[in-house]
């Protein structure tokens, strides 16, 4: 299937049932390619399903995906017209290690630095809101969705808080995806790690609230302005009911999850449900760093950037030489 996917539009033409197979092929491709063209490996394996789901649900490159650091974007490169060039990955004059707008229109931001994706994506989302406002009634087909993908390690960096802080107080429809694998390069440390571990929502509560709000909007009884006020009330109610404060909802960013980041069908369905919601929102995923490659799952720190390895056994070249 992968050889028929030249661009994400080809992926979007497939039925949803085909996606698990696409994920499996994409994962094998990354494992094969990176064995000889080493780079950031385990993080890319962990977001295979997310990468496929994002390009399936969103109209890329018109819609914008901003990857934090960009070290997890191997699958994104392969799905966005760079599969044939992948053997040049990280070679002089070849594909760059991270997304770069100079390389592809699917790369929205020059990556490398941790923790800045929310701020970068917010700038794009706010610009879009302004454009839509100015063009209202004339030509709003330029409206675009913007998604920031950030890991739990990068979420603990100060710059991420600057992004969250601004996202909560500027008109925008940004979607933040928190890819929580409980790992930075090494094990995540600090208060954020513990906080995210116990963070959850009542899925029944979320479902009821979502259906009720949609029903009221359809009946013309809920404007966006009133929705904001009700949201604040709901957040307080939820904190009371589930005995938990949600830091994101405290900042007026709607929280969804946690969702299994390796169930591509569930991911697609969740993204479809929330992508058109107004206002900033965050989807919390649980994933496994190195997913689908035994050696990397077992030792994700070493396989963050393992150098060359045997794609069958997982033995690193360095280990073999030793
Ligand atoms: C400003 C800055 N500090 C440190 C780094 C080094 N660094 C590379 S990836 C990473 C964090 C990786 O953890 P996470 O964001 O959770 O992504 P994961 O690899 O777990 O998917 C860091 C700190 C960096 N790229 N930029």
PDB file of C-alpha atoms in Angstrom, residues 147-283:
ATOM      1  CA  UNK A 147      -2.151  21.151  14.910  1.00  0.00           C
ATOM      2  CA  UNK A 148       0.856  21.199  17.259  1.00  0.00           C
ATOM      3  CA  UNK A 149       2.330  17.815  18.225  1.00  0.00           C
ATOM      4  CA  UNK A 150       4.389  17.893  21.404  1.00  0.00           C
ATOM      5  CA  UNK A 151       5.903  15.142  23.584  1.00  0.00           C
ATOM      6  CA  UNK A 152       5.599  15.003  27.358  1.00  0.00           C
ATOM      7  CA  UNK A 153       9.339  15.698  27.663  1.00  0.00           C
ATOM      8  CA  UNK A 154       9.055  18.863  25.601  1.00  0.00           C
ATOM      9  CA  UNK A 155       5.839  19.827  27.383  1.00  0.00           C
ATOM     10  CA  UNK A 156       7.928  20.205  30.551  1.00  0.00           C
ATOM     11  CA  UNK A 157      10.065  22.924  28.907  1.00  0.00           C
ATOM     12  CA  UNK A 158       9.333  26.541  29.825  1.00  0.00           C
ATOM     13  CA  UNK A 159       8.594  27.631  26.286  1.00  0.00           C
ATOM     14  CA  UNK A 160       5.663  25.215  26.115  1.00  0.00           C
ATOM     15  CA  UNK A 161       4.029  27.072  29.003  1.00  0.00           C
ATOM     16  CA  UNK A 162       4.449  30.329  27.171  1.00  0.00           C
ATOM     17  CA  UNK A 163       2.542  28.775  24.265  1.00  0.00           C
ATOM     18  CA  UNK A 164      -0.209  27.390  26.510  1.00  0.00           C
ATOM     19  CA  UNK A 165      -0.516  30.703  28.287  1.00  0.00           C
ATOM     20  CA  UNK A 166      -0.996  32.587  25.030  1.00  0.00           C
ATOM     21  CA  UNK A 167      -3.232  29.902  23.489  1.00  0.00           C
ATOM     22  CA  UNK A 168      -5.650  30.345  26.355  1.00  0.00           C
ATOM     23  CA  UNK A 169      -6.098  34.068  25.826  1.00  0.00           C
ATOM     24  CA  UNK A 170      -6.002  34.614  22.052  1.00  0.00           C
ATOM     25  CA  UNK A 171      -8.873  33.744  19.672  1.00  0.00           C
ATOM     26  CA  UNK A 172      -7.790  30.554  17.901  1.00  0.00           C
ATOM     27  CA  UNK A 173      -8.888  27.014  17.081  1.00  0.00           C
ATOM     28  CA  UNK A 174      -5.536  25.365  17.744  1.00  0.00           C
ATOM     29  CA  UNK A 175      -5.376  21.625  18.401  1.00  0.00           C
ATOM     30  CA  UNK A 176      -2.489  20.521  20.607  1.00  0.00           C
ATOM     31  CA  UNK A 177      -1.618  16.836  20.617  1.00  0.00           C
ATOM     32  CA  UNK A 178       0.264  15.731  23.693  1.00  0.00           C
ATOM     33  CA  UNK A 179       2.207  12.604  22.784  1.00  0.00           C
ATOM     34  CA  UNK A 180       2.796  11.161  26.227  1.00  0.00           C
ATOM     35  CA  UNK A 181       5.191   8.205  26.284  1.00  0.00           C
ATOM     36  CA  UNK A 182       6.578   8.986  29.727  1.00  0.00           C
ATOM     37  CA  UNK A 183       9.954   9.477  28.085  1.00  0.00           C
ATOM     38  CA  UNK A 184      12.104  12.410  27.117  1.00  0.00           C
ATOM     39  CA  UNK A 185      15.477  11.298  25.680  1.00  0.00           C
ATOM     40  CA  UNK A 186      15.791   9.415  28.924  1.00  0.00           C
ATOM     41  CA  UNK A 187      12.978   8.821  31.438  1.00  0.00           C
ATOM     42  CA  UNK A 188      10.869  11.914  32.005  1.00  0.00           C
ATOM     43  CA  UNK A 189      11.429  13.511  35.387  1.00  0.00           C
ATOM     44  CA  UNK A 190       9.763  16.186  37.483  1.00  0.00           C
ATOM     45  CA  UNK A 191       6.289  17.188  38.541  1.00  0.00           C
ATOM     46  CA  UNK A 192       4.773  17.262  35.054  1.00  0.00           C
ATOM     47  CA  UNK A 193       5.456  13.550  34.622  1.00  0.00           C
ATOM     48  CA  UNK A 194       3.520  12.715  37.801  1.00  0.00           C
ATOM     49  CA  UNK A 195       0.775  15.126  36.927  1.00  0.00           C
ATOM     50  CA  UNK A 196       0.230  13.647  33.442  1.00  0.00           C
ATOM     51  CA  UNK A 197       0.302  10.126  34.844  1.00  0.00           C
ATOM     52  CA  UNK A 198      -2.767  10.702  36.984  1.00  0.00           C
ATOM     53  CA  UNK A 199      -4.571  12.918  34.497  1.00  0.00           C
ATOM     54  CA  UNK A 200      -7.727  11.505  33.023  1.00  0.00           C
ATOM     55  CA  UNK A 201     -11.256  12.531  32.247  1.00  0.00           C
ATOM     56  CA  UNK A 202     -14.490  10.731  32.711  1.00  0.00           C
ATOM     57  CA  UNK A 203     -15.208   9.562  29.166  1.00  0.00           C
ATOM     58  CA  UNK A 204     -18.944   9.372  29.946  1.00  0.00           C
ATOM     59  CA  UNK A 205     -18.840  12.960  31.154  1.00  0.00           C
ATOM     60  CA  UNK A 206     -17.082  14.099  27.980  1.00  0.00           C
ATOM     61  CA  UNK A 207     -19.515  12.217  25.730  1.00  0.00           C
ATOM     62  CA  UNK A 208     -22.583  13.656  27.440  1.00  0.00           C
ATOM     63  CA  UNK A 209     -21.168  17.172  27.344  1.00  0.00           C
ATOM     64  CA  UNK A 210     -20.162  16.866  23.672  1.00  0.00           C
ATOM     65  CA  UNK A 211     -23.575  15.572  22.562  1.00  0.00           C
ATOM     66  CA  UNK A 212     -25.450  18.132  24.622  1.00  0.00           C
ATOM     67  CA  UNK A 213     -23.384  21.035  23.270  1.00  0.00           C
ATOM     68  CA  UNK A 214     -23.774  19.857  19.672  1.00  0.00           C
ATOM     69  CA  UNK A 215     -27.536  19.482  20.129  1.00  0.00           C
ATOM     70  CA  UNK A 216     -27.835  22.993  21.531  1.00  0.00           C
ATOM     71  CA  UNK A 217     -25.762  24.453  18.689  1.00  0.00           C
ATOM     72  CA  UNK A 218     -28.016  22.712  16.136  1.00  0.00           C
ATOM     73  CA  UNK A 219     -31.096  24.165  17.823  1.00  0.00           C
ATOM     74  CA  UNK A 220     -29.466  27.612  17.705  1.00  0.00           C
ATOM     75  CA  UNK A 221     -29.434  27.806  21.502  1.00  0.00           C
ATOM     76  CA  UNK A 222     -25.682  27.915  22.013  1.00  0.00           C
ATOM     77  CA  UNK A 223     -23.473  30.598  20.494  1.00  0.00           C
ATOM     78  CA  UNK A 224     -19.683  30.418  20.639  1.00  0.00           C
ATOM     79  CA  UNK A 225     -19.679  33.235  23.148  1.00  0.00           C
ATOM     80  CA  UNK A 226     -22.080  31.434  25.455  1.00  0.00           C
ATOM     81  CA  UNK A 227     -20.182  28.205  24.906  1.00  0.00           C
ATOM     82  CA  UNK A 228     -17.051  29.807  26.436  1.00  0.00           C
ATOM     83  CA  UNK A 229     -18.955  30.768  29.573  1.00  0.00           C
ATOM     84  CA  UNK A 230     -20.569  27.363  29.858  1.00  0.00           C
ATOM     85  CA  UNK A 231     -17.164  25.769  29.332  1.00  0.00           C
ATOM     86  CA  UNK A 232     -15.796  27.566  32.380  1.00  0.00           C
ATOM     87  CA  UNK A 233     -18.734  26.386  34.453  1.00  0.00           C
ATOM     88  CA  UNK A 234     -18.342  22.840  33.131  1.00  0.00           C
ATOM     89  CA  UNK A 235     -14.650  22.800  34.004  1.00  0.00           C
ATOM     90  CA  UNK A 236     -15.437  23.657  37.597  1.00  0.00           C
ATOM     91  CA  UNK A 237     -18.174  21.036  37.665  1.00  0.00           C
ATOM     92  CA  UNK A 238     -15.880  18.412  36.239  1.00  0.00           C
ATOM     93  CA  UNK A 239     -13.122  19.193  38.746  1.00  0.00           C
ATOM     94  CA  UNK A 240     -15.709  18.678  41.461  1.00  0.00           C
ATOM     95  CA  UNK A 241     -17.028  15.419  39.992  1.00  0.00           C
ATOM     96  CA  UNK A 242     -13.741  13.711  39.199  1.00  0.00           C
ATOM     97  CA  UNK A 243     -11.890  15.229  42.160  1.00  0.00           C
ATOM     98  CA  UNK A 244      -9.129  16.524  39.924  1.00  0.00           C
ATOM     99  CA  UNK A 245      -7.896  19.833  38.590  1.00  0.00           C
ATOM    100  CA  UNK A 246      -7.017  19.838  34.935  1.00  0.00           C
ATOM    101  CA  UNK A 247      -4.225  22.310  34.269  1.00  0.00           C
ATOM    102  CA  UNK A 248      -5.197  22.682  30.594  1.00  0.00           C
ATOM    103  CA  UNK A 249      -8.865  23.256  31.259  1.00  0.00           C
ATOM    104  CA  UNK A 250      -7.855  25.682  33.991  1.00  0.00           C
ATOM    105  CA  UNK A 251      -6.230  27.628  31.155  1.00  0.00           C
ATOM    106  CA  UNK A 252      -9.441  27.402  29.098  1.00  0.00           C
ATOM    107  CA  UNK A 253      -7.994  24.784  26.759  1.00  0.00           C
ATOM    108  CA  UNK A 254     -10.428  21.891  26.331  1.00  0.00           C
ATOM    109  CA  UNK A 255      -8.909  18.564  27.308  1.00  0.00           C
ATOM    110  CA  UNK A 256      -9.663  15.208  25.647  1.00  0.00           C
ATOM    111  CA  UNK A 257      -8.183  11.862  26.497  1.00  0.00           C
ATOM    112  CA  UNK A 258      -6.165  10.016  27.345  1.00  0.00           C
ATOM    113  CA  UNK A 259      -6.537   7.965  24.153  1.00  0.00           C
ATOM    114  CA  UNK A 260      -4.499   4.960  22.988  1.00  0.00           C
ATOM    115  CA  UNK A 261      -2.141   6.526  20.439  1.00  0.00           C
ATOM    116  CA  UNK A 262      -1.570   3.179  18.724  1.00  0.00           C
ATOM    117  CA  UNK A 263      -5.185   2.524  17.799  1.00  0.00           C
ATOM    118  CA  UNK A 264      -5.287   4.304  14.464  1.00  0.00           C
ATOM    119  CA  UNK A 265      -9.039   3.849  13.929  1.00  0.00           C
ATOM    120  CA  UNK A 266      -9.887   5.291  17.338  1.00  0.00           C
ATOM    121  CA  UNK A 267      -7.452   8.120  16.705  1.00  0.00           C
ATOM    122  CA  UNK A 268      -9.077   9.001  13.386  1.00  0.00           C
ATOM    123  CA  UNK A 269     -12.547   8.930  14.914  1.00  0.00           C
ATOM    124  CA  UNK A 270     -11.462  11.099  17.850  1.00  0.00           C
ATOM    125  CA  UNK A 271      -9.723  13.622  15.600  1.00  0.00           C
ATOM    126  CA  UNK A 272     -12.807  13.818  13.384  1.00  0.00           C
ATOM    127  CA  UNK A 273     -14.968  14.552  16.409  1.00  0.00           C
ATOM    128  CA  UNK A 274     -12.853  17.362  17.776  1.00  0.00           C
ATOM    129  CA  UNK A 275     -11.215  18.985  14.750  1.00  0.00           C
ATOM    130  CA  UNK A 276     -13.997  21.468  14.013  1.00  0.00           C
ATOM    131  CA  UNK A 277     -14.566  22.500  17.618  1.00  0.00           C
ATOM    132  CA  UNK A 278     -14.013  26.176  18.255  1.00  0.00           C
ATOM    133  CA  UNK A 279     -11.318  27.364  20.614  1.00  0.00           C
ATOM    134  CA  UNK A 280      -8.032  25.804  21.732  1.00  0.00           C
ATOM    135  CA  UNK A 281      -8.106  22.120  22.630  1.00  0.00           C
ATOM    136  CA  UNK A 282      -5.671  19.426  23.696  1.00  0.00           C
ATOM    137  CA  UNK A 283      -5.789  15.717  22.916  1.00  0.00           C
TER     138      UNK A 283
END
